[in-house]
Amino acid sequence: MRFFKTLIEAVSPKDHSSSSLESSSESHSFIDLDTLTRYGLSNKEISCFSEFLTVHERYSIHPITKEEHSSLNYMSEWLPDVCFLWTDESSNYAGLFYRGPMRGRVMILNHGETFYAPLYIDVTSFISKIKNETIDELEIPPLCPVDHLEPYKADYPLKVQTNKDLNANYAAAIELLESLDLITDEELYAQTAFQAWYLMPVQYLDELLSFFESDNMYILQEISYLFAFHQYHPAIPYLKAAVQQSDSYISSHAKRALTYYQTNK
């Protein structure tokens, strides 16, 4: 799927030599405490961000600079609830949803793939995965990788949830699904649907089966892999029907999703 807008190609060289929120020169320093506070980040989120800043030089993912943060302001048209806080050596970015139904969760803005669903539960989970070397690049992990044994590195979609998380994620998913009625842009519609799907608890996946009626090929591709990821067997008849579609793109992805079921019985 194409980017809604092209990422700024020329970002000044990063300066990752700082070890505090207030150090380095004004033009190349990391975003400061005032910026985080203006976004309404909690004390826990700010503390977690600050603690990582003191050790970031050990890792390939770094806190973002003020200049990089400013250069991403144009993304507010498409991601008005996200503040970008981290980057990697390939100028991909990770952002925190600081308000709205996805508040507190972390998403990835990657050059190669437009995908705006939340991938990490919170700042703590995201940074712990960096420190544990579970992730070293800001990539969108595939739900159904070619190597079926490849572990899934992100948090969302969650296979198991506590009652508290289940209720919160279901409420957020429903709020996002209800907002679809007001969206006319095809790509924004798809991205909002993906956000809802990634939060939707397994217990309520039947509420997503109606998306197989869509004629949007990206919707049909992603919903096929989502059900295969969860090994949700009521979706198999829908996938078999999608395989029979004349559109080779949709048919091929549905067929691949079905093979993922067979491999992960």
PDB file of C-alpha atoms in Angstrom:
ATOM      1  CA  MET A   1       0.000   0.000   0.000  1.00  0.00           C
ATOM      2  CA  ARG A   2       1.417   3.378  -0.926  1.00  0.00           C
ATOM      3  CA  PHE A   3       2.298   5.971   1.677  1.00  0.00           C
ATOM      4  CA  PHE A   4      -0.356   8.635   2.181  1.00  0.00           C
ATOM      5  CA  LYS A   5       2.552  11.063   1.925  1.00  0.00           C
ATOM      6  CA  THR A   6       6.218  10.450   1.224  1.00  0.00           C
ATOM      7  CA  LEU A   7       8.524  10.553   4.220  1.00  0.00           C
ATOM      8  CA  ILE A   8      10.943  13.466   4.142  1.00  0.00           C
ATOM      9  CA  GLU A   9      13.985  12.019   2.395  1.00  0.00           C
ATOM     10  CA  ALA A  10      16.662  14.352   3.709  1.00  0.00           C
ATOM     11  CA  VAL A  11      16.844  14.376   7.478  1.00  0.00           C
ATOM     12  CA  SER A  12      19.945  15.866   9.027  1.00  0.00           C
ATOM     13  CA  PRO A  13      22.434  13.333  10.400  1.00  0.00           C
ATOM     14  CA  LYS A  14      21.473  12.002  13.786  1.00  0.00           C
ATOM     15  CA  ASP A  15      23.456  12.924  16.870  1.00  0.00           C
ATOM     16  CA  HIS A  16      23.004  10.112  19.388  1.00  0.00           C
ATOM     17  CA  SER A  17      25.871  11.065  21.681  1.00  0.00           C
ATOM     18  CA  SER A  18      23.669  12.596  24.357  1.00  0.00           C
ATOM     19  CA  SER A  19      22.819  10.830  27.589  1.00  0.00           C
ATOM     20  CA  SER A  20      20.225  13.215  29.024  1.00  0.00           C
ATOM     21  CA  LEU A  21      17.017  14.893  27.961  1.00  0.00           C
ATOM     22  CA  GLU A  22      18.503  18.359  28.148  1.00  0.00           C
ATOM     23  CA  SER A  23      21.946  17.836  26.531  1.00  0.00           C
ATOM     24  CA  SER A  24      23.442  18.368  23.032  1.00  0.00           C
ATOM     25  CA  SER A  25      22.962  21.405  20.794  1.00  0.00           C
ATOM     26  CA  GLU A  26      19.527  22.945  20.316  1.00  0.00           C
ATOM     27  CA  SER A  27      19.192  21.866  16.678  1.00  0.00           C
ATOM     28  CA  HIS A  28      20.241  18.231  17.135  1.00  0.00           C
ATOM     29  CA  SER A  29      19.262  17.468  20.759  1.00  0.00           C
ATOM     30  CA  PHE A  30      16.731  14.863  21.670  1.00  0.00           C
ATOM     31  CA  ILE A  31      13.171  15.935  22.317  1.00  0.00           C
ATOM     32  CA  ASP A  32      12.944  17.341  25.803  1.00  0.00           C
ATOM     33  CA  LEU A  33      10.842  16.912  28.891  1.00  0.00           C
ATOM     34  CA  ASP A  34       8.627  19.876  27.987  1.00  0.00           C
ATOM     35  CA  THR A  35       7.698  18.258  24.663  1.00  0.00           C
ATOM     36  CA  LEU A  36       6.765  14.981  26.344  1.00  0.00           C
ATOM     37  CA  THR A  37       4.736  16.824  28.952  1.00  0.00           C
ATOM     38  CA  ARG A  38       2.839  18.816  26.308  1.00  0.00           C
ATOM     39  CA  TYR A  39       1.730  15.540  24.749  1.00  0.00           C
ATOM     40  CA  GLY A  40       0.289  14.528  28.098  1.00  0.00           C
ATOM     41  CA  LEU A  41       2.570  11.554  28.627  1.00  0.00           C
ATOM     42  CA  SER A  42       2.244   9.975  32.050  1.00  0.00           C
ATOM     43  CA  ASN A  43       5.057  10.080  34.584  1.00  0.00           C
ATOM     44  CA  LYS A  44       5.651   6.382  33.955  1.00  0.00           C
ATOM     45  CA  GLU A  45       5.949   6.922  30.196  1.00  0.00           C
ATOM     46  CA  ILE A  46       8.326   9.860  30.627  1.00  0.00           C
ATOM     47  CA  SER A  47      10.407   7.946  33.151  1.00  0.00           C
ATOM     48  CA  CYS A  48      10.659   4.914  30.873  1.00  0.00           C
ATOM     49  CA  PHE A  49      11.651   7.105  27.918  1.00  0.00           C
ATOM     50  CA  SER A  50      14.268   8.929  30.036  1.00  0.00           C
ATOM     51  CA  GLU A  51      15.766   5.717  31.401  1.00  0.00           C
ATOM     52  CA  PHE A  52      16.205   4.346  27.885  1.00  0.00           C
ATOM     53  CA  LEU A  53      17.813   7.612  26.809  1.00  0.00           C
ATOM     54  CA  THR A  54      20.649   7.026  29.282  1.00  0.00           C
ATOM     55  CA  VAL A  55      21.539   3.666  27.675  1.00  0.00           C
ATOM     56  CA  HIS A  56      20.379   4.139  24.075  1.00  0.00           C
ATOM     57  CA  GLU A  57      23.916   4.042  22.651  1.00  0.00           C
ATOM     58  CA  ARG A  58      23.975   0.278  23.199  1.00  0.00           C
ATOM     59  CA  TYR A  59      21.139  -0.271  20.741  1.00  0.00           C
ATOM     60  CA  SER A  60      20.330   0.382  17.088  1.00  0.00           C
ATOM     61  CA  ILE A  61      17.025   2.088  17.986  1.00  0.00           C
ATOM     62  CA  HIS A  62      17.375   5.580  19.435  1.00  0.00           C
ATOM     63  CA  PRO A  63      15.275   8.401  20.859  1.00  0.00           C
ATOM     64  CA  ILE A  64      14.310  10.919  18.191  1.00  0.00           C
ATOM     65  CA  THR A  65      15.890  14.363  17.891  1.00  0.00           C
ATOM     66  CA  LYS A  66      13.935  17.593  18.025  1.00  0.00           C
ATOM     67  CA  GLU A  67      14.680  18.175  14.353  1.00  0.00           C
ATOM     68  CA  GLU A  68      13.437  14.729  13.312  1.00  0.00           C
ATOM     69  CA  HIS A  69      10.364  15.154  15.455  1.00  0.00           C
ATOM     70  CA  SER A  70       9.562  18.464  13.761  1.00  0.00           C
ATOM     71  CA  SER A  71      10.127  17.005  10.298  1.00  0.00           C
ATOM     72  CA  LEU A  72       7.335  14.498  10.969  1.00  0.00           C
ATOM     73  CA  ASN A  73       4.715  17.133  11.773  1.00  0.00           C
ATOM     74  CA  TYR A  74       3.133  16.617   8.352  1.00  0.00           C
ATOM     75  CA  MET A  75       2.075  13.127   9.464  1.00  0.00           C
ATOM     76  CA  SER A  76      -0.395  14.697  11.895  1.00  0.00           C
ATOM     77  CA  GLU A  77      -2.898  14.845   9.030  1.00  0.00           C
ATOM     78  CA  TRP A  78      -3.015  11.041   9.031  1.00  0.00           C
ATOM     79  CA  LEU A  79      -1.890  10.243  12.570  1.00  0.00           C
ATOM     80  CA  PRO A  80      -3.186  13.136  14.689  1.00  0.00           C
ATOM     81  CA  ASP A  81      -2.998  11.096  17.902  1.00  0.00           C
ATOM     82  CA  VAL A  82       0.639   9.970  17.576  1.00  0.00           C
ATOM     83  CA  CYS A  83       3.848  11.566  18.829  1.00  0.00           C
ATOM     84  CA  PHE A  84       7.005  10.073  17.315  1.00  0.00           C
ATOM     85  CA  LEU A  85       9.651   9.295  19.898  1.00  0.00           C
ATOM     86  CA  TRP A  86      12.121   6.772  18.455  1.00  0.00           C
ATOM     87  CA  THR A  87      13.998   6.038  15.227  1.00  0.00           C
ATOM     88  CA  ASP A  88      16.445   3.475  13.830  1.00  0.00           C
ATOM     89  CA  GLU A  89      19.448   3.644  11.516  1.00  0.00           C
ATOM     90  CA  SER A  90      17.175   3.457   8.453  1.00  0.00           C
ATOM     91  CA  SER A  91      15.049   6.476   9.448  1.00  0.00           C
ATOM     92  CA  ASN A  92      11.998   4.431  10.337  1.00  0.00           C
ATOM     93  CA  TYR A  93      10.068   5.706  13.332  1.00  0.00           C
ATOM     94  CA  ALA A  94       8.101   4.497  16.320  1.00  0.00           C
ATOM     95  CA  GLY A  95       5.325   6.607  17.771  1.00  0.00           C
ATOM     96  CA  LEU A  96       3.183   6.616  20.871  1.00  0.00           C
ATOM     97  CA  PHE A  97      -0.576   7.112  20.656  1.00  0.00           C
ATOM     98  CA  TYR A  98      -0.916   9.880  23.231  1.00  0.00           C
ATOM     99  CA  ARG A  99      -4.708  10.258  23.025  1.00  0.00           C
ATOM    100  CA  GLY A 100      -7.759   8.607  21.510  1.00  0.00           C
ATOM    101  CA  PRO A 101      -8.895   4.962  21.675  1.00  0.00           C
ATOM    102  CA  MET A 102      -5.331   3.646  21.228  1.00  0.00           C
ATOM    103  CA  ARG A 103      -3.862   5.818  23.989  1.00  0.00           C
ATOM    104  CA  GLY A 104      -0.612   4.464  25.426  1.00  0.00           C
ATOM    105  CA  ARG A 105       0.137   1.981  22.637  1.00  0.00           C
ATOM    106  CA  VAL A 106       3.090   2.114  20.222  1.00  0.00           C
ATOM    107  CA  MET A 107       3.029   1.941  16.392  1.00  0.00           C
ATOM    108  CA  ILE A 108       5.702   1.850  13.674  1.00  0.00           C
ATOM    109  CA  LEU A 109       6.099   4.193  10.700  1.00  0.00           C
ATOM    110  CA  ASN A 110       8.179   2.206   8.220  1.00  0.00           C
ATOM    111  CA  HIS A 111       9.466   3.289   4.795  1.00  0.00           C
ATOM    112  CA  GLY A 112       8.533   0.058   3.106  1.00  0.00           C
ATOM    113  CA  GLU A 113       4.999  -0.461   4.359  1.00  0.00           C
ATOM    114  CA  THR A 114       2.141   1.801   5.352  1.00  0.00           C
ATOM    115  CA  PHE A 115       0.661   0.303   8.470  1.00  0.00           C
ATOM    116  CA  TYR A 116      -0.791   2.313  11.338  1.00  0.00           C
ATOM    117  CA  ALA A 117      -2.089  -0.351  13.710  1.00  0.00           C
ATOM    118  CA  PRO A 118      -0.707  -0.467  17.259  1.00  0.00           C
ATOM    119  CA  LEU A 119       1.975  -3.133  17.664  1.00  0.00           C
ATOM    120  CA  TYR A 120       3.170  -2.749  21.264  1.00  0.00           C
ATOM    121  CA  ILE A 121       1.100  -2.566  24.432  1.00  0.00           C
ATOM    122  CA  ASP A 122       2.944   0.417  25.918  1.00  0.00           C
ATOM    123  CA  VAL A 123       6.293   2.191  26.178  1.00  0.00           C
ATOM    124  CA  THR A 124       7.546  -0.273  28.774  1.00  0.00           C
ATOM    125  CA  SER A 125       6.877  -3.291  26.573  1.00  0.00           C
ATOM    126  CA  PHE A 126       8.389  -1.616  23.500  1.00  0.00           C
ATOM    127  CA  ILE A 127      11.615  -0.592  25.242  1.00  0.00           C
ATOM    128  CA  SER A 128      11.966  -3.932  27.025  1.00  0.00           C
ATOM    129  CA  LYS A 129      11.931  -5.664  23.631  1.00  0.00           C
ATOM    130  CA  ILE A 130      14.717  -3.370  22.428  1.00  0.00           C
ATOM    131  CA  LYS A 131      16.794  -4.080  25.546  1.00  0.00           C
ATOM    132  CA  ASN A 132      16.148  -7.811  25.269  1.00  0.00           C
ATOM    133  CA  GLU A 133      17.212  -7.627  21.601  1.00  0.00           C
ATOM    134  CA  THR A 134      13.856  -8.975  20.496  1.00  0.00           C
ATOM    135  CA  ILE A 135      13.707  -6.084  18.022  1.00  0.00           C
ATOM    136  CA  ASP A 136      16.621  -4.132  16.544  1.00  0.00           C
ATOM    137  CA  GLU A 137      14.832  -2.470  13.617  1.00  0.00           C
ATOM    138  CA  LEU A 138      11.514  -0.671  13.350  1.00  0.00           C
ATOM    139  CA  GLU A 139       9.783  -3.085  11.012  1.00  0.00           C
ATOM    140  CA  ILE A 140       6.198  -4.274  10.566  1.00  0.00           C
ATOM    141  CA  PRO A 141       6.330  -7.966  11.483  1.00  0.00           C
ATOM    142  CA  PRO A 142       4.254 -10.177   9.162  1.00  0.00           C
ATOM    143  CA  LEU A 143       1.371 -12.041  10.753  1.00  0.00           C
ATOM    144  CA  CYS A 144       2.070 -15.048   8.522  1.00  0.00           C
ATOM    145  CA  PRO A 145       5.774 -15.062   7.582  1.00  0.00           C
ATOM    146  CA  VAL A 146       7.086 -17.227   4.783  1.00  0.00           C
ATOM    147  CA  ASP A 147       9.037 -19.147   7.414  1.00  0.00           C
ATOM    148  CA  HIS A 148       6.128 -20.440   9.483  1.00  0.00           C
ATOM    149  CA  LEU A 149       8.423 -21.032  12.456  1.00  0.00           C
ATOM    150  CA  GLU A 150       9.566 -17.409  12.657  1.00  0.00           C
ATOM    151  CA  PRO A 151       8.412 -16.002  16.015  1.00  0.00           C
ATOM    152  CA  TYR A 152       6.088 -13.011  16.031  1.00  0.00           C
ATOM    153  CA  LYS A 153       7.925 -10.170  17.765  1.00  0.00           C
ATOM    154  CA  ALA A 154       5.209  -7.576  18.402  1.00  0.00           C
ATOM    155  CA  ASP A 155       2.530  -7.611  21.118  1.00  0.00           C
ATOM    156  CA  TYR A 156      -0.562  -6.999  19.003  1.00  0.00           C
ATOM    157  CA  PRO A 157      -2.570  -8.903  17.990  1.00  0.00           C
ATOM    158  CA  LEU A 158      -2.728 -10.518  21.432  1.00  0.00           C
ATOM    159  CA  LYS A 159      -3.581 -14.206  21.519  1.00  0.00           C
ATOM    160  CA  VAL A 160      -4.366 -14.164  25.248  1.00  0.00           C
ATOM    161  CA  GLN A 161      -5.614 -11.211  27.296  1.00  0.00           C
ATOM    162  CA  THR A 162      -6.503 -10.571  30.914  1.00  0.00           C
ATOM    163  CA  ASN A 163     -10.099  -9.571  31.574  1.00  0.00           C
ATOM    164  CA  LYS A 164      -9.011  -5.965  32.102  1.00  0.00           C
ATOM    165  CA  ASP A 165      -7.057  -5.832  28.843  1.00  0.00           C
ATOM    166  CA  LEU A 166      -9.800  -7.696  26.995  1.00  0.00           C
ATOM    167  CA  ASN A 167     -12.443  -5.173  28.004  1.00  0.00           C
ATOM    168  CA  ALA A 168     -10.238  -2.163  27.235  1.00  0.00           C
ATOM    169  CA  ASN A 169      -9.105  -3.486  23.863  1.00  0.00           C
ATOM    170  CA  TYR A 170     -12.599  -4.527  22.849  1.00  0.00           C
ATOM    171  CA  ALA A 171     -13.976  -1.076  23.709  1.00  0.00           C
ATOM    172  CA  ALA A 172     -11.195   0.585  21.680  1.00  0.00           C
ATOM    173  CA  ALA A 173     -11.757  -1.776  18.740  1.00  0.00           C
ATOM    174  CA  ILE A 174     -15.485  -1.075  18.683  1.00  0.00           C
ATOM    175  CA  GLU A 175     -14.887   2.690  18.813  1.00  0.00           C
ATOM    176  CA  LEU A 176     -12.573   2.405  15.798  1.00  0.00           C
ATOM    177  CA  LEU A 177     -14.990   0.167  13.875  1.00  0.00           C
ATOM    178  CA  GLU A 178     -17.836   2.609  14.474  1.00  0.00           C
ATOM    179  CA  SER A 179     -15.695   5.452  13.116  1.00  0.00           C
ATOM    180  CA  LEU A 180     -15.429   3.665   9.758  1.00  0.00           C
ATOM    181  CA  ASP A 181     -18.885   4.926   8.775  1.00  0.00           C
ATOM    182  CA  LEU A 182     -17.488   8.464   8.622  1.00  0.00           C
ATOM    183  CA  ILE A 183     -14.382   7.662   6.537  1.00  0.00           C
ATOM    184  CA  THR A 184     -14.543   8.141   2.772  1.00  0.00           C
ATOM    185  CA  ASP A 185     -10.845   7.796   1.912  1.00  0.00           C
ATOM    186  CA  GLU A 186     -10.178   4.158   0.942  1.00  0.00           C
ATOM    187  CA  GLU A 187      -6.701   3.920   2.437  1.00  0.00           C
ATOM    188  CA  LEU A 188      -7.609   5.671   5.668  1.00  0.00           C
ATOM    189  CA  TYR A 189     -10.587   3.314   5.931  1.00  0.00           C
ATOM    190  CA  ALA A 190      -8.287   0.303   5.581  1.00  0.00           C
ATOM    191  CA  GLN A 191      -5.749   1.599   8.109  1.00  0.00           C
ATOM    192  CA  THR A 192      -8.469   2.328  10.675  1.00  0.00           C
ATOM    193  CA  ALA A 193      -9.892  -1.149  10.150  1.00  0.00           C
ATOM    194  CA  PHE A 194      -6.440  -2.646  10.733  1.00  0.00           C
ATOM    195  CA  GLN A 195      -6.144  -0.699  13.979  1.00  0.00           C
ATOM    196  CA  ALA A 196      -9.431  -2.140  15.204  1.00  0.00           C
ATOM    197  CA  TRP A 197      -8.541  -5.676  14.126  1.00  0.00           C
ATOM    198  CA  TYR A 198      -5.201  -5.689  15.926  1.00  0.00           C
ATOM    199  CA  LEU A 199      -6.919  -4.740  19.177  1.00  0.00           C
ATOM    200  CA  MET A 200      -9.905  -7.072  18.797  1.00  0.00           C
ATOM    201  CA  PRO A 201      -9.814  -9.917  21.344  1.00  0.00           C
ATOM    202  CA  VAL A 202      -9.963 -13.460  19.978  1.00  0.00           C
ATOM    203  CA  GLN A 203     -13.304 -13.972  21.712  1.00  0.00           C
ATOM    204  CA  TYR A 204     -14.932 -11.415  19.402  1.00  0.00           C
ATOM    205  CA  LEU A 205     -13.311 -12.239  16.068  1.00  0.00           C
ATOM    206  CA  ASP A 206     -16.685 -13.308  14.659  1.00  0.00           C
ATOM    207  CA  GLU A 207     -17.546  -9.600  14.514  1.00  0.00           C
ATOM    208  CA  LEU A 208     -14.882  -9.205  11.805  1.00  0.00           C
ATOM    209  CA  LEU A 209     -16.096 -11.914   9.421  1.00  0.00           C
ATOM    210  CA  SER A 210     -18.244  -9.384   7.564  1.00  0.00           C
ATOM    211  CA  PHE A 211     -15.058  -7.761   6.213  1.00  0.00           C
ATOM    212  CA  PHE A 212     -14.796 -10.651   3.766  1.00  0.00           C
ATOM    213  CA  GLU A 213     -17.606  -8.879   1.894  1.00  0.00           C
ATOM    214  CA  SER A 214     -15.275  -5.961   1.133  1.00  0.00           C
ATOM    215  CA  ASP A 215     -13.965  -5.319  -2.377  1.00  0.00           C
ATOM    216  CA  ASN A 216     -10.827  -3.622  -1.007  1.00  0.00           C
ATOM    217  CA  MET A 217      -7.920  -5.951  -1.770  1.00  0.00           C
ATOM    218  CA  TYR A 218      -5.837  -4.709   1.174  1.00  0.00           C
ATOM    219  CA  ILE A 219      -8.740  -5.333   3.552  1.00  0.00           C
ATOM    220  CA  LEU A 220      -9.130  -8.874   2.205  1.00  0.00           C
ATOM    221  CA  GLN A 221      -5.400  -9.576   2.358  1.00  0.00           C
ATOM    222  CA  GLU A 222      -4.954  -8.426   5.948  1.00  0.00           C
ATOM    223  CA  ILE A 223      -8.148 -10.008   7.290  1.00  0.00           C
ATOM    224  CA  SER A 224      -7.076 -13.349   5.793  1.00  0.00           C
ATOM    225  CA  TYR A 225      -3.771 -13.273   7.646  1.00  0.00           C
ATOM    226  CA  LEU A 226      -5.333 -12.019  10.859  1.00  0.00           C
ATOM    227  CA  PHE A 227      -7.648 -15.022  11.062  1.00  0.00           C
ATOM    228  CA  ALA A 228      -4.805 -17.394  10.123  1.00  0.00           C
ATOM    229  CA  PHE A 229      -2.594 -15.811  12.804  1.00  0.00           C
ATOM    230  CA  HIS A 230      -5.270 -16.546  15.405  1.00  0.00           C
ATOM    231  CA  GLN A 231      -6.008 -19.964  13.875  1.00  0.00           C
ATOM    232  CA  TYR A 232      -9.655 -18.931  13.853  1.00  0.00           C
ATOM    233  CA  HIS A 233     -11.365 -21.889  12.194  1.00  0.00           C
ATOM    234  CA  PRO A 234     -14.803 -20.304  11.557  1.00  0.00           C
ATOM    235  CA  ALA A 235     -13.025 -18.130   8.974  1.00  0.00           C
ATOM    236  CA  ILE A 236     -11.876 -21.101   6.865  1.00  0.00           C
ATOM    237  CA  PRO A 237     -15.038 -21.237   4.684  1.00  0.00           C
ATOM    238  CA  TYR A 238     -14.626 -17.520   3.976  1.00  0.00           C
ATOM    239  CA  LEU A 239     -11.002 -18.049   3.019  1.00  0.00           C
ATOM    240  CA  LYS A 240     -11.893 -20.928   0.725  1.00  0.00           C
ATOM    241  CA  ALA A 241     -14.458 -18.712  -0.957  1.00  0.00           C
ATOM    242  CA  ALA A 242     -11.824 -15.981  -1.362  1.00  0.00           C
ATOM    243  CA  VAL A 243      -9.494 -18.488  -3.043  1.00  0.00           C
ATOM    244  CA  GLN A 244     -12.140 -18.925  -5.744  1.00  0.00           C
ATOM    245  CA  GLN A 245     -12.265 -15.214  -6.551  1.00  0.00           C
ATOM    246  CA  SER A 246     -11.194 -14.164 -10.020  1.00  0.00           C
ATOM    247  CA  ASP A 247      -8.864 -11.524  -8.563  1.00  0.00           C
ATOM    248  CA  SER A 248      -5.519 -13.359  -8.442  1.00  0.00           C
ATOM    249  CA  TYR A 249      -4.160 -11.019  -5.742  1.00  0.00           C
ATOM    250  CA  ILE A 250      -6.963 -11.840  -3.315  1.00  0.00           C
ATOM    251  CA  SER A 251      -6.989 -15.515  -4.247  1.00  0.00           C
ATOM    252  CA  SER A 252      -3.240 -15.956  -3.702  1.00  0.00           C
ATOM    253  CA  HIS A 253      -3.250 -14.335  -0.260  1.00  0.00           C
ATOM    254  CA  ALA A 254      -6.275 -16.338   0.880  1.00  0.00           C
ATOM    255  CA  LYS A 255      -4.578 -19.523  -0.313  1.00  0.00           C
ATOM    256  CA  ARG A 256      -1.403 -18.641   1.594  1.00  0.00           C
ATOM    257  CA  ALA A 257      -3.426 -17.927   4.738  1.00  0.00           C
ATOM    258  CA  LEU A 258      -5.010 -21.375   4.483  1.00  0.00           C
ATOM    259  CA  THR A 259      -1.591 -23.042   4.280  1.00  0.00           C
ATOM    260  CA  TYR A 260      -0.687 -21.259   7.510  1.00  0.00           C
ATOM    261  CA  TYR A 261      -3.624 -23.015   9.196  1.00  0.00           C
ATOM    262  CA  GLN A 262      -2.365 -26.363   7.923  1.00  0.00           C
ATOM    263  CA  THR A 263       1.155 -25.749   9.192  1.00  0.00           C
ATOM    264  CA  ASN A 264       0.076 -24.532  12.639  1.00  0.00           C
ATOM    265  CA  LYS A 265      -2.512 -27.151  13.580  1.00  0.00           C
TER     266      LYS A 265
END
